[in-house]
């Protein structure tokens, strides 16, 4: 279990414009976000000595970004093969590297032309290898098609309705309206949600996240070093990764998953809260991985904000709005800010804890939760100012 | 010409696909501990034995969960098929399989619906196991 409470900190964040067509290369996006994160921290890029990223063959290696940044000595450069599940794992990996003495200042980034370039789940692989032999030949191919299967099981077991999910889409959009970074800033209503085009039952268009070109980055260092840098450090209270015995390759490798009404979150909750020394009731703001509306429900339940089956009720009545008891996805999330694969949730959590979130600031936010992942595996962090 | 994704059988999965071509739904079974497993793999995740056999199963099961695909991806491949149902089916013998539900109104699917396998030869070499209501 996590044993480094408050010993590491996020000291800088950086990002590019989030768009449908960046007009530039993924390497340029990654380098821009990483340079911005170093500048934000007030750290000369030459002092960066580690980089960690995650990707699905849709990005550039950490070593390439190190070279583009002119880093003289990259001592730790790791590319995790993973999706949203890894968006908090990269930070845990950075911390592990620093703790081991491999590096001192480690950038974690995610960069992709996810709309104009390589669109996840839209591939045309007509040969189904490995696990996809048992999924793709049946036209079960895209991310929305994968997650809709889990959502349906929650509906079967607990009577969850699409209207209940709609509250998540509407709330997150309401937050994005106030976020200059957000790609979708037009308010929506529950009626808009109901009228959205059906994509794959039970999901409509507004249950599904954006596709984005862009990059973001966060800079991690020790708490001791953090004190010398520009901003008040955002400390990592706790973190966890997992998903139990049947993680497989996450996306479609779920035939052996016992109960699709719950996801990875149920498996990491105990480690996460015990390591951080706090519980769900202590969280002031949470940025929950929202590749789909439904994935928020499964994580709230799994992490203990409510009991299994209560998530759809939990998100009603303004509880997750900015002035509610548990403000969620104050940037608009993957649904309305951008799909930078969950690392943008960490950027937002840092904004909130520094008090830099402008019109969408949650007053006196002291403890934030970020999560990453939606299916068989995932990661989460508890952060504090 | 058939233009949808086709399974590429490998060392572990070849018996499964050969079985389908012969009109038999086969499930891998651990010789050491008796656990059935799907998808196929060399080592039993329960006892790590590399010894297994292939056993025919009834082909009957229940709908565990399902989706209705309405927006085709890619549209030139699935445009003519939507709406179609993909389901997770719990076979009577205790393993779960993903497949299409055919011969069924897409809006009439229900949880625990009883289904049975039907074999659909989609090319000269590949036969897919699909399911229909019993």
Short mmCIF file of C-alpha atoms in Angstrom, two decimals:
data_model
loop_
_atom_site.label_atom_id
_atom_site.label_comp_id
_atom_site.label_asym_id
_atom_site.label_seq_id
_atom_site.Cartn_x
_atom_site.Cartn_y
_atom_site.Cartn_z
CA UNK A 1 0.00 0.00 0.00
CA UNK A 2 0.96 3.63 -0.54
CA UNK A 3 3.44 4.74 2.10
CA UNK A 4 4.43 8.23 0.95
CA UNK A 5 1.65 10.45 2.24
CA UNK A 6 2.42 14.14 1.59
CA UNK A 7 6.01 13.36 0.60
CA UNK A 8 5.53 14.27 -3.06
CA UNK A 9 3.81 17.14 -4.80
CA UNK A 10 2.58 18.43 -8.11
CA UNK A 11 4.37 21.72 -8.68
CA UNK A 12 3.43 22.67 -12.22
CA UNK A 13 0.80 22.11 -14.87
CA UNK A 14 0.82 22.84 -18.58
CA UNK A 15 -1.49 22.36 -21.51
CA UNK A 16 -2.07 23.25 -25.11
CA UNK A 17 -5.26 24.41 -26.75
CA UNK A 18 -7.79 21.59 -26.87
CA UNK A 19 -9.36 21.37 -30.33
CA UNK A 20 -10.72 19.16 -33.08
CA UNK A 21 -7.78 19.93 -35.33
CA UNK A 22 -4.51 21.07 -33.80
CA UNK A 23 -2.82 21.59 -37.17
CA UNK A 24 0.43 20.41 -35.66
CA UNK A 25 2.24 17.22 -34.67
CA UNK A 26 1.72 15.21 -31.50
CA UNK A 27 5.38 15.82 -30.66
CA UNK A 28 4.81 19.56 -30.80
CA UNK A 29 1.74 19.26 -28.59
CA UNK A 30 3.60 17.15 -26.01
CA UNK A 31 6.59 19.46 -25.97
CA UNK A 32 4.44 22.58 -25.61
CA UNK A 33 2.48 21.13 -22.68
CA UNK A 34 5.67 19.92 -20.96
CA UNK A 35 7.48 23.23 -21.40
CA UNK A 36 4.43 25.03 -20.05
CA UNK A 37 4.39 22.78 -16.99
CA UNK A 38 8.07 23.45 -16.28
CA UNK A 39 7.55 27.19 -16.76
CA UNK A 40 4.51 27.12 -14.52
CA UNK A 41 6.63 25.61 -11.77
CA UNK A 42 9.40 28.10 -12.35
CA UNK A 43 11.81 25.27 -13.10
CA UNK A 44 14.27 25.54 -16.00
CA UNK A 45 13.46 22.72 -18.46
CA UNK A 46 17.11 21.64 -18.24
CA UNK A 47 16.43 20.44 -14.71
CA UNK A 48 13.74 18.02 -15.82
CA UNK A 49 15.26 14.55 -15.66
CA UNK A 50 12.28 12.22 -16.02
CA UNK A 51 9.24 11.85 -18.28
CA UNK A 52 6.34 9.41 -18.07
CA UNK A 53 3.43 9.07 -20.48
CA UNK A 54 0.76 6.59 -21.52
CA UNK A 55 -0.58 5.82 -24.94
CA UNK A 56 -2.20 3.44 -27.40
CA UNK A 57 0.35 3.84 -30.21
CA UNK A 58 -1.18 7.26 -30.75
CA UNK A 59 1.50 9.42 -29.16
CA UNK A 60 5.21 10.11 -29.03
CA UNK A 61 7.71 8.40 -26.73
CA UNK A 62 9.01 10.09 -23.61
CA UNK A 63 12.52 10.02 -25.03
CA UNK A 64 11.38 12.01 -28.09
CA UNK A 65 9.84 14.69 -25.92
CA UNK A 66 12.98 14.81 -23.78
CA UNK A 67 15.05 15.45 -26.89
CA UNK A 68 12.61 18.07 -28.22
CA UNK A 69 12.78 19.88 -24.88
CA UNK A 70 16.56 19.87 -24.92
CA UNK A 71 16.76 17.95 -21.67
CA UNK A 72 20.45 17.21 -21.13
CA UNK A 73 20.04 14.08 -19.00
CA UNK A 74 16.77 12.18 -18.98
CA UNK A 75 17.33 9.51 -16.34
CA UNK A 76 13.83 8.06 -16.36
CA UNK A 77 11.72 7.80 -19.51
CA UNK A 78 8.75 5.47 -19.49
CA UNK A 79 5.78 4.93 -21.81
CA UNK A 80 2.95 2.99 -20.24
CA UNK A 81 0.76 1.04 -22.66
CA UNK A 82 -2.62 2.03 -21.39
CA UNK A 83 -5.64 4.23 -21.65
CA UNK A 84 -7.53 6.23 -19.09
CA UNK A 85 -6.66 3.65 -16.45
CA UNK A 86 -3.09 4.98 -16.49
CA UNK A 87 -3.81 8.71 -16.16
CA UNK A 88 -3.07 8.69 -12.44
CA UNK A 89 -0.67 5.74 -12.59
CA UNK A 90 1.81 7.94 -14.48
CA UNK A 91 2.04 10.15 -11.40
CA UNK A 92 2.50 7.19 -9.07
CA UNK A 93 5.21 5.94 -11.43
CA UNK A 94 6.93 9.33 -11.34
CA UNK A 95 6.85 9.32 -7.55
CA UNK A 96 8.22 5.78 -7.41
CA UNK A 97 11.08 6.81 -9.68
CA UNK A 98 11.98 9.83 -7.56
CA UNK A 99 11.73 7.80 -4.36
CA UNK A 100 14.13 5.29 -5.92
CA UNK A 101 16.60 8.01 -6.73
CA UNK A 102 16.24 7.62 -10.48
CA UNK A 103 15.19 11.21 -11.09
CA UNK A 104 14.27 14.43 -9.27
CA UNK A 105 11.81 16.35 -11.44
CA UNK A 106 9.49 14.17 -13.50
CA UNK A 107 6.98 15.37 -16.09
CA UNK A 108 3.87 13.29 -16.72
CA UNK A 109 2.12 14.04 -19.99
CA UNK A 110 -0.53 12.84 -22.41
CA UNK A 111 -0.50 14.09 -25.98
CA UNK A 112 -2.51 13.10 -29.01
CA UNK A 113 -4.31 14.26 -32.10
CA UNK A 114 -7.29 12.24 -30.97
CA UNK A 115 -9.73 13.79 -33.41
CA UNK A 116 -7.77 14.86 -36.48
CA UNK A 117 -5.31 11.97 -36.28
CA UNK A 118 -5.65 8.58 -34.62
CA UNK A 119 -9.25 8.23 -33.40
CA UNK A 120 -9.48 5.66 -30.60
CA UNK A 121 -11.97 2.94 -31.28
CA UNK A 122 -12.57 4.01 -34.84
CA UNK A 123 -9.96 1.69 -36.24
CA UNK A 124 -10.57 -0.48 -39.24
CA UNK A 125 -8.70 -3.58 -38.14
CA UNK A 126 -10.49 -6.29 -40.10
CA UNK A 127 -8.32 -9.00 -38.60
CA UNK A 128 -9.24 -9.81 -35.03
CA UNK A 129 -6.24 -11.06 -33.09
CA UNK A 130 -5.94 -12.09 -29.45
CA UNK A 131 -8.88 -11.25 -27.24
CA UNK A 132 -10.62 -9.35 -30.03
CA UNK A 133 -11.26 -12.67 -31.80
CA UNK A 134 -14.11 -13.01 -29.33
CA UNK A 135 -15.50 -9.49 -29.63
CA UNK A 136 -14.79 -7.67 -32.90
CA UNK A 137 -16.30 -10.30 -35.25
CA UNK A 138 -19.66 -9.51 -33.62
CA UNK A 139 -19.41 -5.79 -34.34
CA UNK A 140 -18.38 -5.01 -30.75
CA UNK A 141 -15.59 -2.61 -31.54
CA UNK A 142 -15.82 0.94 -30.22
CA UNK A 143 -15.39 2.37 -26.72
CA UNK A 144 -19.04 3.43 -26.45
CA UNK A 145 -20.06 -0.10 -27.46
CA UNK A 146 -17.78 -1.53 -24.77
CA UNK A 147 -18.97 0.67 -21.92
CA UNK A 148 -22.65 0.52 -22.87
CA UNK A 149 -22.54 -3.20 -21.99
CA UNK A 150 -21.42 -2.38 -18.42
CA UNK A 151 -24.00 0.38 -18.09
CA UNK A 152 -26.79 -1.95 -19.18
CA UNK A 153 -25.83 -4.41 -16.48
CA UNK A 154 -26.15 -1.67 -13.86
CA UNK A 155 -29.60 -0.88 -15.28
CA UNK A 156 -30.60 -4.54 -15.09
CA UNK A 157 -29.39 -4.91 -11.52
CA UNK A 158 -30.53 -1.59 -10.05
CA UNK A 159 -33.10 -0.06 -12.39
CA UNK A 160 -30.84 2.81 -13.40
CA UNK A 161 -32.38 5.08 -16.07
CA UNK A 162 -30.91 7.23 -18.82
CA UNK A 163 -32.56 10.31 -17.32
CA UNK A 164 -30.48 9.75 -14.19
CA UNK A 165 -27.32 9.66 -16.33
CA UNK A 166 -28.46 12.84 -18.05
CA UNK A 167 -27.94 14.79 -14.82
CA UNK A 168 -24.22 14.04 -15.11
CA UNK A 169 -23.96 15.30 -18.68
CA UNK A 170 -25.92 18.47 -17.90
CA UNK A 171 -23.93 19.27 -14.74
CA UNK A 172 -20.54 18.79 -16.35
CA UNK A 173 -21.54 20.97 -19.29
CA UNK A 174 -22.65 23.66 -16.88
CA UNK A 175 -19.12 23.64 -15.47
CA UNK A 176 -17.51 23.71 -18.90
CA UNK A 177 -19.41 26.89 -19.73
CA UNK A 178 -17.17 28.62 -17.19
CA UNK A 179 -13.93 26.97 -18.36
CA UNK A 180 -11.91 28.80 -21.04
CA UNK A 181 -10.12 25.51 -21.87
CA UNK A 182 -13.33 23.62 -22.58
CA UNK A 183 -14.22 22.54 -26.11
CA UNK A 184 -17.97 22.48 -25.43
CA UNK A 185 -19.26 25.61 -23.75
CA UNK A 186 -22.90 25.72 -24.85
CA UNK A 187 -25.22 24.91 -21.94
CA UNK A 188 -27.44 21.86 -22.35
CA UNK A 189 -30.66 20.77 -20.66
CA UNK A 190 -32.06 17.37 -19.80
CA UNK A 191 -34.33 17.76 -22.83
CA UNK A 192 -31.26 18.27 -25.03
CA UNK A 193 -29.83 15.11 -23.53
CA UNK A 194 -33.01 13.16 -24.23
CA UNK A 195 -33.07 14.43 -27.80
CA UNK A 196 -29.44 13.55 -28.52
CA UNK A 197 -28.81 11.00 -31.24
CA UNK A 198 -28.84 7.37 -30.08
CA UNK A 199 -25.38 5.88 -30.64
CA UNK A 200 -25.44 2.53 -28.89
CA UNK A 201 -28.24 1.80 -26.43
CA UNK A 202 -28.28 2.76 -23.67
CA UNK A 203 -25.94 5.62 -24.71
CA UNK A 204 -26.83 8.72 -26.68
CA UNK A 205 -24.34 11.20 -28.06
CA UNK A 206 -24.32 13.26 -24.84
CA UNK A 207 -23.36 10.20 -22.75
CA UNK A 208 -20.11 9.98 -24.69
CA UNK A 209 -16.93 11.99 -24.23
CA UNK A 210 -15.35 14.28 -26.79
CA UNK A 211 -12.54 13.42 -29.15
CA UNK A 212 -9.73 15.92 -28.84
CA UNK A 213 -6.41 17.09 -30.19
CA UNK A 214 -4.20 18.39 -27.42
CA UNK A 215 -1.79 17.69 -24.61
CA UNK A 216 -1.42 18.38 -20.95
CA UNK A 217 1.35 17.76 -18.44
CA UNK A 218 2.01 17.88 -14.71
CA UNK A 219 5.36 18.17 -12.98
CA UNK A 220 6.08 15.99 -9.95
CA UNK A 221 8.85 16.38 -7.40
CA UNK A 222 9.55 15.75 -3.73
CA UNK A 223 7.78 17.83 -1.09
CA UNK A 224 11.18 19.15 0.04
CA UNK A 225 12.06 20.37 -3.45
CA UNK A 226 8.53 21.65 -4.03
CA UNK A 227 8.92 24.28 -1.33
CA UNK A 228 11.54 26.08 -3.42
CA UNK A 229 9.33 26.42 -6.48
CA UNK A 230 6.88 29.07 -7.61
CA UNK A 231 3.49 27.80 -6.47
CA UNK A 232 2.18 26.42 -3.24
CA UNK A 233 2.67 22.68 -3.69
CA UNK A 234 -0.27 20.37 -4.26
CA UNK A 235 0.60 17.35 -2.14
CA UNK A 236 -0.16 13.77 -3.04
CA UNK A 237 -1.86 12.38 0.04
CA UNK A 238 -2.52 8.98 -1.46
CA UNK A 239 -2.76 6.97 -4.61
CA UNK A 240 -3.70 3.52 -5.82
CA UNK A 241 -3.88 1.43 -8.96
CA UNK A 242 -5.66 -1.85 -9.52
CA UNK A 243 -8.64 -3.84 -10.60
CA UNK A 244 -8.35 -7.31 -9.15
CA UNK A 245 -7.63 -10.60 -10.87
CA UNK A 246 -9.30 -10.05 -14.23
CA UNK A 247 -7.88 -6.79 -15.53
CA UNK A 248 -6.93 -8.29 -18.88
CA UNK A 249 -6.40 -5.57 -21.45
CA UNK A 250 -9.20 -3.45 -19.96
CA UNK A 251 -11.34 -2.55 -22.92
CA UNK A 252 -12.96 -5.71 -24.24
CA UNK A 253 -11.16 -8.28 -22.14
CA UNK A 254 -14.06 -8.49 -19.73
CA UNK A 255 -15.62 -11.89 -20.40
CA UNK A 256 -14.29 -13.16 -17.07
CA UNK A 257 -15.25 -10.02 -15.12
CA UNK A 258 -17.70 -11.32 -12.55
CA UNK A 259 -20.07 -8.37 -12.09
CA UNK A 260 -20.22 -5.67 -14.76
CA UNK A 261 -22.30 -3.42 -12.50
CA UNK A 262 -19.07 -2.59 -10.67
CA UNK A 263 -15.67 -1.64 -12.01
CA UNK A 264 -12.04 -1.25 -10.90
CA UNK A 265 -12.91 1.41 -8.34
CA UNK A 266 -14.29 -1.17 -5.93
CA UNK A 267 -10.87 -2.84 -5.93
CA UNK A 268 -8.74 0.20 -5.13
CA UNK A 269 -10.95 2.03 -2.63
CA UNK A 270 -9.49 0.50 0.53
CA UNK A 271 -5.88 1.10 -0.50
CA UNK A 272 -6.65 4.61 -1.69
CA UNK A 273 -8.37 5.89 1.43
CA UNK A 274 -6.15 4.04 3.90
CA UNK A 275 -3.01 5.38 2.25
CA UNK A 276 -4.33 8.94 2.17
CA UNK A 277 -5.63 8.77 5.72
CA UNK A 278 -8.94 10.34 4.74
CA UNK A 279 -12.25 9.10 3.41
CA UNK A 280 -14.84 10.05 0.81
CA UNK A 281 -16.49 12.40 3.28
CA UNK A 282 -13.33 14.53 3.37
CA UNK A 283 -13.23 15.26 -0.36
CA UNK A 284 -14.09 18.84 -1.33
CA UNK A 285 -14.00 18.41 -5.10
CA UNK A 286 -13.64 15.32 -7.30
CA UNK A 287 -12.57 15.00 -10.92
CA UNK A 288 -13.94 11.59 -11.91
CA UNK A 289 -12.96 9.78 -15.10
CA UNK A 290 -15.95 10.37 -17.34
CA UNK A 291 -15.34 8.76 -20.70
CA UNK A 292 -19.08 8.14 -20.38
CA UNK A 293 -21.73 9.45 -18.01
CA UNK A 294 -22.18 6.00 -16.57
CA UNK A 295 -18.55 5.49 -15.64
CA UNK A 296 -18.97 8.26 -13.04
CA UNK A 297 -21.71 6.23 -11.34
CA UNK A 298 -19.60 3.08 -11.07
CA UNK A 299 -16.67 4.98 -9.58
CA UNK A 300 -18.73 6.90 -7.02
CA UNK A 301 -20.15 3.60 -5.84
CA UNK A 302 -16.88 1.72 -5.94
CA UNK A 303 -14.98 4.39 -4.02
CA UNK A 304 -17.61 4.49 -1.31
CA UNK A 305 -19.30 7.85 -1.87
CA UNK A 306 -22.51 5.85 -1.85
CA UNK A 307 -23.47 2.19 -1.78
CA UNK A 308 -23.64 -0.02 -4.90
CA UNK A 309 -26.77 0.90 -6.83
CA UNK A 310 -27.16 4.31 -5.21
CA UNK A 311 -24.99 6.24 -7.65
CA UNK A 312 -27.80 7.22 -10.01
CA UNK A 313 -29.74 8.80 -7.15
CA UNK A 314 -26.59 10.29 -5.65
CA UNK A 315 -25.96 12.48 -8.70
CA UNK A 316 -29.47 14.03 -8.68
CA UNK A 317 -30.72 17.20 -7.07
CA UNK A 318 -27.60 19.30 -7.48
CA UNK A 319 -25.38 17.28 -5.16
CA UNK A 320 -22.60 17.15 -7.78
CA UNK A 321 -22.97 20.77 -8.94
CA UNK A 322 -20.43 23.45 -8.02
CA UNK A 323 -22.51 24.51 -5.02
CA UNK A 324 -23.45 20.97 -4.06
CA UNK A 325 -22.09 18.68 -1.38
CA UNK A 326 -19.65 16.99 -3.78
CA UNK A 327 -18.76 19.11 -6.82
CA UNK A 328 -17.67 16.86 -9.68
CA UNK A 329 -15.69 17.55 -12.85
CA UNK A 330 -15.51 21.28 -12.36
CA UNK A 331 -13.73 21.67 -15.73
CA UNK A 332 -16.42 19.83 -17.64
CA UNK A 333 -14.56 16.54 -17.73
CA UNK A 334 -13.93 14.34 -20.73
CA UNK A 335 -17.56 14.93 -21.62
CA UNK A 336 -17.25 18.68 -22.08
CA UNK A 337 -13.71 19.99 -21.52
CA UNK A 338 -11.64 17.64 -23.64
CA UNK A 339 -10.55 14.05 -23.94
CA UNK A 340 -6.94 14.27 -22.83
CA UNK A 341 -7.47 10.80 -21.44
CA UNK A 342 -7.94 11.84 -17.82
CA UNK A 343 -4.69 13.68 -17.20
CA UNK A 344 -6.66 16.89 -17.74
CA UNK A 345 -8.55 15.95 -14.56
CA UNK A 346 -5.31 16.26 -12.59
CA UNK A 347 -4.64 19.67 -14.13
CA UNK A 348 -8.09 20.80 -13.00
CA UNK A 349 -7.65 19.41 -9.50
CA UNK A 350 -4.42 21.41 -9.18
CA UNK A 351 -6.22 24.55 -10.39
CA UNK A 352 -8.90 24.02 -7.76
CA UNK A 353 -6.46 23.38 -4.90
CA UNK A 354 -4.37 26.41 -5.79
CA UNK A 355 -7.46 28.59 -6.01
CA UNK A 356 -6.73 29.26 -9.68
CA UNK A 357 -9.97 27.95 -11.17
CA UNK A 358 -11.52 31.34 -11.82
CA UNK A 359 -15.29 31.43 -12.26
CA UNK A 360 -15.56 27.70 -11.60
CA UNK A 361 -13.55 27.77 -8.35
CA UNK A 362 -14.92 25.72 -5.49
CA UNK A 363 -14.44 27.96 -2.42
CA UNK A 364 -11.88 26.70 0.07
CA UNK A 365 -11.22 23.45 -1.73
CA UNK A 366 -8.59 21.67 0.34
CA UNK A 367 -8.81 18.03 -0.69
CA UNK A 368 -9.40 16.78 -4.22
CA UNK A 369 -9.88 13.33 -5.68
CA UNK A 370 -8.88 12.42 -9.21
CA UNK A 371 -9.71 9.10 -10.83
CA UNK A 372 -8.69 7.42 -14.05
CA UNK A 373 -10.29 4.40 -15.66
CA UNK A 374 -13.75 3.02 -16.21
CA UNK A 375 -13.66 -0.73 -16.64
CA UNK A 376 -11.37 -3.48 -15.37
CA UNK A 377 -8.44 -1.37 -14.15
CA UNK A 378 -7.75 2.15 -13.05
CA UNK A 379 -5.97 4.53 -10.76
CA UNK A 380 -6.78 7.38 -8.41
CA UNK A 381 -5.12 10.09 -6.37
CA UNK A 382 -6.04 12.07 -3.30
CA UNK A 383 -4.49 15.54 -3.45
CA UNK A 384 -4.44 18.42 -0.99
CA UNK A 385 -3.31 22.00 -0.98
CA UNK B 1 -17.56 -10.11 -50.16
CA UNK B 2 -17.60 -10.36 -46.36
CA UNK B 3 -16.00 -7.17 -45.03
CA UNK B 4 -16.31 -7.43 -41.26
CA UNK B 5 -13.57 -8.30 -38.76
CA UNK B 6 -12.62 -11.98 -38.90
CA UNK B 7 -11.00 -13.95 -36.10
CA UNK B 8 -7.39 -14.92 -36.68
CA UNK B 9 -7.07 -18.21 -34.79
CA UNK B 10 -3.87 -18.70 -32.81
CA UNK B 11 -2.26 -21.59 -30.94
CA UNK B 12 -4.78 -21.31 -28.10
CA UNK B 13 -7.96 -20.50 -29.99
CA UNK B 14 -7.74 -22.76 -33.04
CA UNK B 15 -9.80 -25.59 -31.49
CA UNK B 16 -12.60 -23.17 -30.67
CA UNK B 17 -12.87 -21.89 -34.23
CA UNK B 18 -12.45 -25.36 -35.71
CA UNK B 19 -15.34 -26.47 -33.51
CA UNK B 20 -17.55 -23.66 -34.78
CA UNK B 21 -16.80 -24.67 -38.37
CA UNK B 22 -18.00 -28.16 -37.48
CA UNK B 23 -21.13 -26.81 -35.83
CA UNK B 24 -19.95 -27.50 -32.28
CA UNK B 25 -19.50 -24.95 -29.52
CA UNK B 26 -16.42 -26.04 -27.55
CA UNK B 27 -15.15 -24.70 -24.27
CA UNK B 28 -11.67 -25.24 -22.88
CA UNK B 29 -11.57 -27.24 -19.67
CA UNK B 30 -8.63 -27.58 -17.28
CA UNK B 31 -7.51 -31.18 -16.96
CA UNK B 32 -6.11 -30.61 -13.48
CA UNK B 33 -8.86 -28.65 -11.70
CA UNK B 34 -11.80 -28.97 -14.07
CA UNK B 35 -12.40 -25.21 -14.42
CA UNK B 36 -13.88 -24.17 -17.77
CA UNK B 37 -12.48 -21.08 -19.40
CA UNK B 38 -13.24 -18.69 -22.23
CA UNK B 39 -11.46 -17.01 -23.90
CA UNK B 40 -8.97 -19.84 -24.36
CA UNK B 41 -5.46 -19.58 -22.98
CA UNK B 42 -2.62 -21.94 -22.32
CA UNK B 43 -2.44 -21.79 -18.54
CA UNK B 44 -5.37 -22.26 -16.20
CA UNK B 45 -5.74 -19.00 -14.24
CA UNK B 46 -6.97 -21.01 -11.23
CA UNK B 47 -4.32 -23.74 -10.91
CA UNK B 48 -1.77 -22.80 -13.64
CA UNK B 49 -1.91 -26.19 -15.29
CA UNK B 50 -1.06 -26.18 -18.98
CA UNK B 51 -3.14 -29.30 -19.62
CA UNK B 52 -6.62 -28.82 -21.00
CA UNK B 53 -9.27 -30.48 -23.11
CA UNK B 54 -12.05 -29.11 -25.26
CA UNK B 55 -15.57 -30.05 -24.29
CA UNK B 56 -18.76 -29.50 -26.24
CA UNK B 57 -21.33 -27.41 -24.42
CA UNK B 58 -25.08 -27.20 -24.85
CA UNK B 59 -25.03 -23.85 -26.61
CA UNK B 60 -27.81 -22.67 -24.34
CA UNK B 61 -27.60 -19.73 -22.02
CA UNK B 62 -29.12 -16.50 -20.73
CA UNK B 63 -28.62 -12.88 -21.67
CA UNK B 64 -26.39 -11.27 -19.03
CA UNK B 65 -26.22 -7.84 -20.64
CA UNK B 66 -26.68 -6.38 -24.12
CA UNK B 67 -26.32 -3.30 -26.27
CA UNK B 68 -28.11 -2.13 -29.39
CA UNK B 69 -25.72 -0.58 -31.88
CA UNK B 70 -27.52 2.20 -33.76
CA UNK B 71 -24.61 4.27 -35.07
CA UNK B 72 -22.44 2.10 -37.34
CA UNK B 73 -18.64 2.18 -36.97
CA UNK B 74 -17.22 2.05 -39.60
CA UNK B 75 -20.38 3.09 -41.43
CA UNK B 76 -19.44 1.49 -44.72
CA UNK B 77 -19.07 -1.85 -42.93
CA UNK B 78 -21.98 -1.82 -40.48
CA UNK B 79 -24.29 0.72 -42.15
CA UNK B 80 -26.48 -2.03 -43.50
CA UNK B 81 -26.61 -3.92 -40.20
CA UNK B 82 -27.78 -1.32 -37.69
CA UNK B 83 -29.57 -1.63 -35.43
CA UNK B 84 -27.95 -4.83 -34.22
CA UNK B 85 -27.58 -6.47 -30.82
CA UNK B 86 -24.35 -7.53 -29.13
CA UNK B 87 -24.91 -9.53 -25.98
CA UNK B 88 -22.96 -11.12 -23.19
CA UNK B 89 -24.42 -14.57 -22.74
CA UNK B 90 -23.92 -16.74 -19.69
CA UNK B 91 -23.76 -20.29 -21.02
CA UNK B 92 -25.42 -22.99 -18.97
CA UNK B 93 -22.01 -24.55 -18.34
CA UNK B 94 -20.76 -21.46 -16.52
CA UNK B 95 -18.71 -19.42 -18.97
CA UNK B 96 -19.60 -16.10 -20.57
CA UNK B 97 -19.43 -15.44 -24.31
CA UNK B 98 -19.97 -12.33 -26.43
CA UNK B 99 -21.99 -12.64 -29.60
CA UNK B 100 -24.83 -11.25 -31.64
CA UNK B 101 -28.46 -11.95 -30.87
CA UNK B 102 -30.19 -12.73 -34.15
CA UNK B 103 -33.78 -13.50 -35.16
CA UNK B 104 -34.98 -11.11 -32.47
CA UNK B 105 -36.46 -7.61 -32.51
CA UNK B 106 -33.71 -5.37 -31.10
CA UNK B 107 -36.22 -3.70 -28.78
CA UNK B 108 -37.53 -7.02 -27.42
CA UNK B 109 -34.34 -8.17 -25.70
CA UNK B 110 -34.61 -8.73 -21.96
CA UNK B 111 -32.23 -9.71 -19.20
CA UNK B 112 -32.09 -13.46 -18.56
CA UNK B 113 -33.73 -14.16 -21.92
CA UNK B 114 -33.05 -17.79 -22.86
CA UNK B 115 -30.99 -18.16 -26.01
CA UNK B 116 -29.31 -20.90 -28.03
CA UNK B 117 -26.39 -20.98 -30.41
CA UNK B 118 -26.75 -20.91 -34.18
CA UNK B 119 -23.76 -21.18 -36.45
CA UNK B 120 -23.25 -18.72 -39.27
CA UNK B 121 -20.63 -19.54 -41.90
CA UNK B 122 -19.46 -16.10 -42.92
CA UNK B 123 -16.55 -17.21 -45.14
CA UNK B 124 -15.24 -20.52 -46.42
CA UNK B 125 -13.01 -20.84 -43.38
CA UNK B 126 -14.77 -18.91 -40.62
CA UNK B 127 -18.00 -19.80 -38.86
CA UNK B 128 -19.26 -17.49 -36.11
CA UNK B 129 -21.38 -18.69 -33.18
CA UNK B 130 -24.42 -16.47 -32.87
CA UNK B 131 -27.45 -16.77 -30.63
CA UNK B 132 -31.21 -16.63 -31.03
CA UNK B 133 -34.09 -16.69 -28.56
CA UNK B 134 -35.15 -20.19 -27.57
#
